[in-house]
């Protein structure tokens, strides 16, 4: 899994969601119960020790996770949204070392999208900050082939991203109206003392061409310390 996005992509569970009008503002909410994540302890993959695996995994702890998100849209046209999320659950298996290990995850997100006359186009700004607090426990040291040495670390990690996109939707040119410039800055701060993990700072410069509201051609250059890459893709939404 990508360290920059250490939360779940999909899970098995159920949720309850809704929204309400508060004067000119709006609020939305979602609360869920799901299968637990699983704590990774395998010394064969030291960079993953202390991280979580999600999805359709066995519920080894025999318990469930719960959490939710609340979003506030304070502007009447709903162009701005500020959200807060939380998730908590037991993530260890039933063995002596890990049966009581729990994880708490927090996130704050920001979204602003609005056509602005002075720049003759639509500005789309998004950002998110994530934090995972996993109970401290001991792991088999991958540097000891006998498997008899254990180590521990303060298992708190954070990641974030911020992104700005501009699309000249008020242009007279049909080509320019469908073209979008994007910049993204993302980072990951690993736990102190974790094995084979380093701080990440990532810069991405991209251009998108939207054939329609759900289909786009995307090209981007991503810069990271000692690791640059070019991405070309076609994205289709459903």
Short mmCIF file of C-alpha atoms in Angstrom, two decimals:
data_model
loop_
_atom_site.label_atom_id
_atom_site.label_comp_id
_atom_site.label_asym_id
_atom_site.label_seq_id
_atom_site.Cartn_x
_atom_site.Cartn_y
_atom_site.Cartn_z
CA UNK A 1 0.00 0.00 0.00
CA UNK A 2 1.10 3.57 -0.60
CA UNK A 3 2.43 5.22 2.58
CA UNK A 4 0.85 8.50 1.43
CA UNK A 5 -2.61 6.95 1.79
CA UNK A 6 -2.52 4.62 4.78
CA UNK A 7 -6.31 4.52 5.32
CA UNK A 8 -8.78 2.02 3.88
CA UNK A 9 -9.83 2.12 0.23
CA UNK A 10 -12.79 -0.21 0.70
CA UNK A 11 -14.19 -2.31 3.52
CA UNK A 12 -16.98 -4.70 4.46
CA UNK A 13 -19.54 -3.07 6.77
CA UNK A 14 -22.48 -0.70 6.76
CA UNK A 15 -22.99 3.01 7.28
CA UNK A 16 -25.67 5.57 7.97
CA UNK A 17 -25.48 8.92 6.20
CA UNK A 18 -27.51 12.05 5.76
CA UNK A 19 -27.48 15.83 5.79
CA UNK A 20 -29.26 18.93 7.06
CA UNK A 21 -29.73 22.61 6.25
CA UNK A 22 -28.53 25.08 8.90
CA UNK A 23 -29.55 28.54 7.73
CA UNK A 24 -27.60 29.27 4.56
CA UNK A 25 -25.12 26.51 5.44
CA UNK A 26 -25.35 22.74 5.10
CA UNK A 27 -23.99 19.81 7.03
CA UNK A 28 -23.53 16.18 5.98
CA UNK A 29 -22.58 13.16 8.07
CA UNK A 30 -21.73 9.50 7.77
CA UNK A 31 -21.28 6.94 10.57
CA UNK A 32 -20.09 3.38 9.98
CA UNK A 33 -19.31 -0.01 11.48
CA UNK A 34 -16.94 -2.29 9.57
CA UNK A 35 -14.61 -5.26 9.74
CA UNK A 36 -11.41 -4.44 11.56
CA UNK A 37 -8.13 -3.73 9.88
CA UNK A 38 -5.33 -6.25 10.49
CA UNK A 39 -1.98 -5.29 12.03
CA UNK A 40 0.97 -6.37 9.85
CA UNK A 41 3.77 -7.93 11.94
CA UNK A 42 5.71 -10.03 9.40
CA UNK A 43 9.49 -9.40 9.72
CA UNK A 44 9.92 -10.42 6.06
CA UNK A 45 8.46 -7.02 5.07
CA UNK A 46 10.01 -4.65 7.65
CA UNK A 47 8.67 -1.47 6.03
CA UNK A 48 5.12 -2.79 6.63
CA UNK A 49 5.56 -3.81 10.26
CA UNK A 50 3.15 -1.78 12.35
CA UNK A 51 0.98 -0.80 9.38
CA UNK A 52 -2.58 -1.94 8.70
CA UNK A 53 -4.15 -4.14 6.04
CA UNK A 54 -7.76 -3.42 5.02
CA UNK A 55 -10.44 -4.91 2.84
CA UNK A 56 -12.04 -8.33 2.96
CA UNK A 57 -9.63 -9.67 5.58
CA UNK A 58 -10.30 -12.17 8.35
CA UNK A 59 -11.56 -10.43 11.48
CA UNK A 60 -8.84 -11.96 13.65
CA UNK A 61 -9.58 -9.76 16.66
CA UNK A 62 -13.27 -10.80 16.58
CA UNK A 63 -14.19 -7.14 17.04
CA UNK A 64 -15.34 -4.33 14.76
CA UNK A 65 -14.18 -0.82 13.89
CA UNK A 66 -16.40 2.22 14.02
CA UNK A 67 -16.15 5.86 13.02
CA UNK A 68 -17.54 8.52 10.76
CA UNK A 69 -17.18 11.85 9.03
CA UNK A 70 -18.88 15.21 9.44
CA UNK A 71 -18.72 17.81 6.67
CA UNK A 72 -19.65 21.48 6.88
CA UNK A 73 -20.55 23.56 3.81
CA UNK A 74 -20.66 27.12 5.22
CA UNK A 75 -21.23 29.01 1.94
CA UNK A 76 -24.69 29.15 0.38
CA UNK A 77 -23.52 27.88 -3.04
CA UNK A 78 -21.78 24.87 -1.38
CA UNK A 79 -18.46 25.73 -3.07
CA UNK A 80 -16.54 25.17 0.18
CA UNK A 81 -16.54 22.04 2.35
CA UNK A 82 -14.55 21.30 5.51
CA UNK A 83 -14.65 17.78 6.87
CA UNK A 84 -13.45 15.81 9.91
CA UNK A 85 -13.16 12.03 10.15
CA UNK A 86 -12.44 9.44 12.86
CA UNK A 87 -11.99 5.67 13.00
CA UNK A 88 -11.24 3.38 15.97
CA UNK A 89 -10.91 -0.36 16.45
CA UNK A 90 -8.91 -3.33 17.70
CA UNK A 91 -6.43 -4.36 14.98
CA UNK A 92 -4.41 -7.15 16.61
CA UNK A 93 -4.91 -10.89 16.26
CA UNK A 94 -5.71 -13.23 19.16
CA UNK A 95 -2.06 -13.97 20.03
CA UNK A 96 -0.64 -12.82 23.36
CA UNK A 97 1.56 -10.06 21.90
CA UNK A 98 -1.08 -8.36 19.77
CA UNK A 99 -4.57 -9.16 21.08
CA UNK A 100 -5.01 -5.74 22.75
CA UNK A 101 -3.51 -3.54 20.02
CA UNK A 102 -5.88 -0.77 18.92
CA UNK A 103 -5.70 1.93 16.27
CA UNK A 104 -7.22 5.41 16.15
CA UNK A 105 -7.22 7.34 12.89
CA UNK A 106 -8.04 11.01 12.33
CA UNK A 107 -8.41 13.13 9.21
CA UNK A 108 -9.30 16.68 8.23
CA UNK A 109 -10.18 17.58 4.65
CA UNK A 110 -10.83 20.75 2.68
CA UNK A 111 -12.45 21.29 -0.72
CA UNK A 112 -13.18 24.48 -2.65
CA UNK A 113 -14.44 24.50 -6.23
CA UNK A 114 -15.94 27.57 -7.86
CA UNK A 115 -15.96 29.46 -11.19
CA UNK A 116 -14.28 32.86 -10.72
CA UNK A 117 -14.85 35.67 -13.22
CA UNK A 118 -11.54 37.45 -12.65
CA UNK A 119 -9.50 34.39 -13.68
CA UNK A 120 -11.97 33.36 -16.42
CA UNK A 121 -12.22 29.83 -15.15
CA UNK A 122 -12.86 27.34 -12.40
CA UNK A 123 -10.55 26.95 -9.42
CA UNK A 124 -10.50 23.59 -7.64
CA UNK A 125 -8.52 23.33 -4.38
CA UNK A 126 -8.39 20.21 -2.22
CA UNK A 127 -6.35 19.20 0.82
CA UNK A 128 -6.32 16.45 3.43
CA UNK A 129 -4.32 15.64 6.56
CA UNK A 130 -4.29 12.15 8.10
CA UNK A 131 -2.94 10.76 11.35
CA UNK A 132 -2.77 7.16 12.59
CA UNK A 133 -2.09 6.31 16.24
CA UNK A 134 -1.46 2.59 16.70
CA UNK A 135 -0.76 1.19 20.15
CA UNK A 136 2.92 0.51 20.76
CA UNK A 137 3.89 -3.15 20.75
CA UNK A 138 6.93 -5.31 19.96
CA UNK A 139 7.90 -6.77 16.59
CA UNK A 140 10.45 -9.39 15.59
CA UNK A 141 13.60 -7.56 14.47
CA UNK A 142 14.11 -8.33 10.74
CA UNK A 143 17.87 -7.83 11.20
CA UNK A 144 18.15 -10.89 13.46
CA UNK A 145 17.99 -14.15 11.43
CA UNK A 146 17.32 -16.14 14.62
CA UNK A 147 14.05 -14.30 15.22
CA UNK A 148 14.85 -13.91 18.91
CA UNK A 149 15.35 -10.12 19.00
CA UNK A 150 12.39 -7.80 19.37
CA UNK A 151 12.08 -4.05 18.94
CA UNK A 152 9.43 -1.39 19.39
CA UNK A 153 8.73 2.16 18.24
CA UNK A 154 6.25 4.99 18.79
CA UNK A 155 3.73 4.04 16.11
CA UNK A 156 2.32 7.41 15.11
CA UNK A 157 2.41 8.47 11.46
CA UNK A 158 0.93 11.30 9.41
CA UNK A 159 0.37 12.00 5.73
CA UNK A 160 -1.06 14.94 3.82
CA UNK A 161 -1.73 16.32 0.38
CA UNK A 162 -2.75 19.66 -1.11
CA UNK A 163 -3.85 20.15 -4.70
CA UNK A 164 -4.79 23.10 -6.87
CA UNK A 165 -6.34 22.86 -10.34
CA UNK A 166 -7.34 25.55 -12.82
CA UNK A 167 -9.60 25.08 -15.84
CA UNK A 168 -10.40 28.06 -18.13
CA UNK A 169 -14.09 27.22 -18.39
CA UNK A 170 -14.98 30.76 -19.53
CA UNK A 171 -12.60 30.69 -22.50
CA UNK A 172 -13.96 31.08 -26.03
CA UNK A 173 -11.78 28.15 -27.12
CA UNK A 174 -13.47 24.75 -26.91
CA UNK A 175 -10.06 23.10 -26.46
CA UNK A 176 -8.98 25.34 -23.58
CA UNK A 177 -12.34 24.98 -21.84
CA UNK A 178 -11.67 21.25 -21.55
CA UNK A 179 -8.03 21.60 -20.43
CA UNK A 180 -7.04 21.61 -16.76
CA UNK A 181 -3.70 22.43 -15.11
CA UNK A 182 -2.97 20.64 -11.83
CA UNK A 183 -0.34 20.89 -9.09
CA UNK A 184 -0.17 18.55 -6.10
CA UNK A 185 2.09 18.48 -3.05
CA UNK A 186 2.03 15.45 -0.75
CA UNK A 187 4.04 14.07 2.12
CA UNK A 188 4.45 11.28 4.65
CA UNK A 189 6.02 11.45 8.12
CA UNK A 190 6.97 7.99 9.39
CA UNK A 191 7.11 6.84 13.02
CA UNK A 192 10.46 7.41 14.69
CA UNK A 193 12.30 4.09 14.98
CA UNK A 194 10.32 2.19 12.33
CA UNK A 195 12.33 -0.02 9.97
CA UNK A 196 13.03 0.92 6.33
CA UNK A 197 10.76 4.00 6.33
CA UNK A 198 11.76 7.52 5.33
CA UNK A 199 10.07 10.88 5.14
CA UNK A 200 8.45 11.53 1.75
CA UNK A 201 7.91 14.85 -0.02
CA UNK A 202 6.28 14.55 -3.44
CA UNK A 203 5.52 17.18 -6.11
CA UNK A 204 3.29 16.47 -9.10
CA UNK A 205 2.68 18.72 -12.13
CA UNK A 206 -0.08 17.63 -14.48
CA UNK A 207 -2.39 18.49 -17.33
CA UNK A 208 -5.82 16.93 -17.91
CA UNK A 209 -8.04 17.03 -20.97
CA UNK A 210 -11.74 16.36 -20.23
CA UNK A 211 -13.59 14.73 -23.14
CA UNK A 212 -16.77 14.90 -21.04
CA UNK A 213 -17.71 15.21 -17.35
CA UNK A 214 -16.50 11.69 -16.52
CA UNK A 215 -13.74 10.88 -19.04
CA UNK A 216 -10.30 12.51 -19.07
CA UNK A 217 -6.83 12.06 -20.51
CA UNK A 218 -4.20 12.76 -17.84
CA UNK A 219 -0.45 13.38 -18.10
CA UNK A 220 1.74 14.21 -15.12
CA UNK A 221 5.35 14.52 -13.98
CA UNK A 222 6.01 13.45 -10.38
CA UNK A 223 9.13 14.52 -8.51
CA UNK A 224 10.36 12.87 -5.35
CA UNK A 225 13.81 12.56 -3.82
CA UNK A 226 15.81 10.20 -6.10
CA UNK A 227 12.58 9.01 -7.72
CA UNK A 228 11.00 10.89 -10.65
CA UNK A 229 8.25 9.48 -12.85
CA UNK A 230 5.93 10.33 -15.75
CA UNK A 231 2.31 9.09 -15.71
CA UNK A 232 -0.08 8.82 -18.68
CA UNK A 233 -3.61 7.56 -18.14
CA UNK A 234 -7.22 7.60 -19.27
CA UNK A 235 -9.66 8.03 -16.38
CA UNK A 236 -13.34 7.07 -16.65
CA UNK A 237 -15.81 7.66 -13.82
CA UNK A 238 -19.02 5.72 -13.20
#
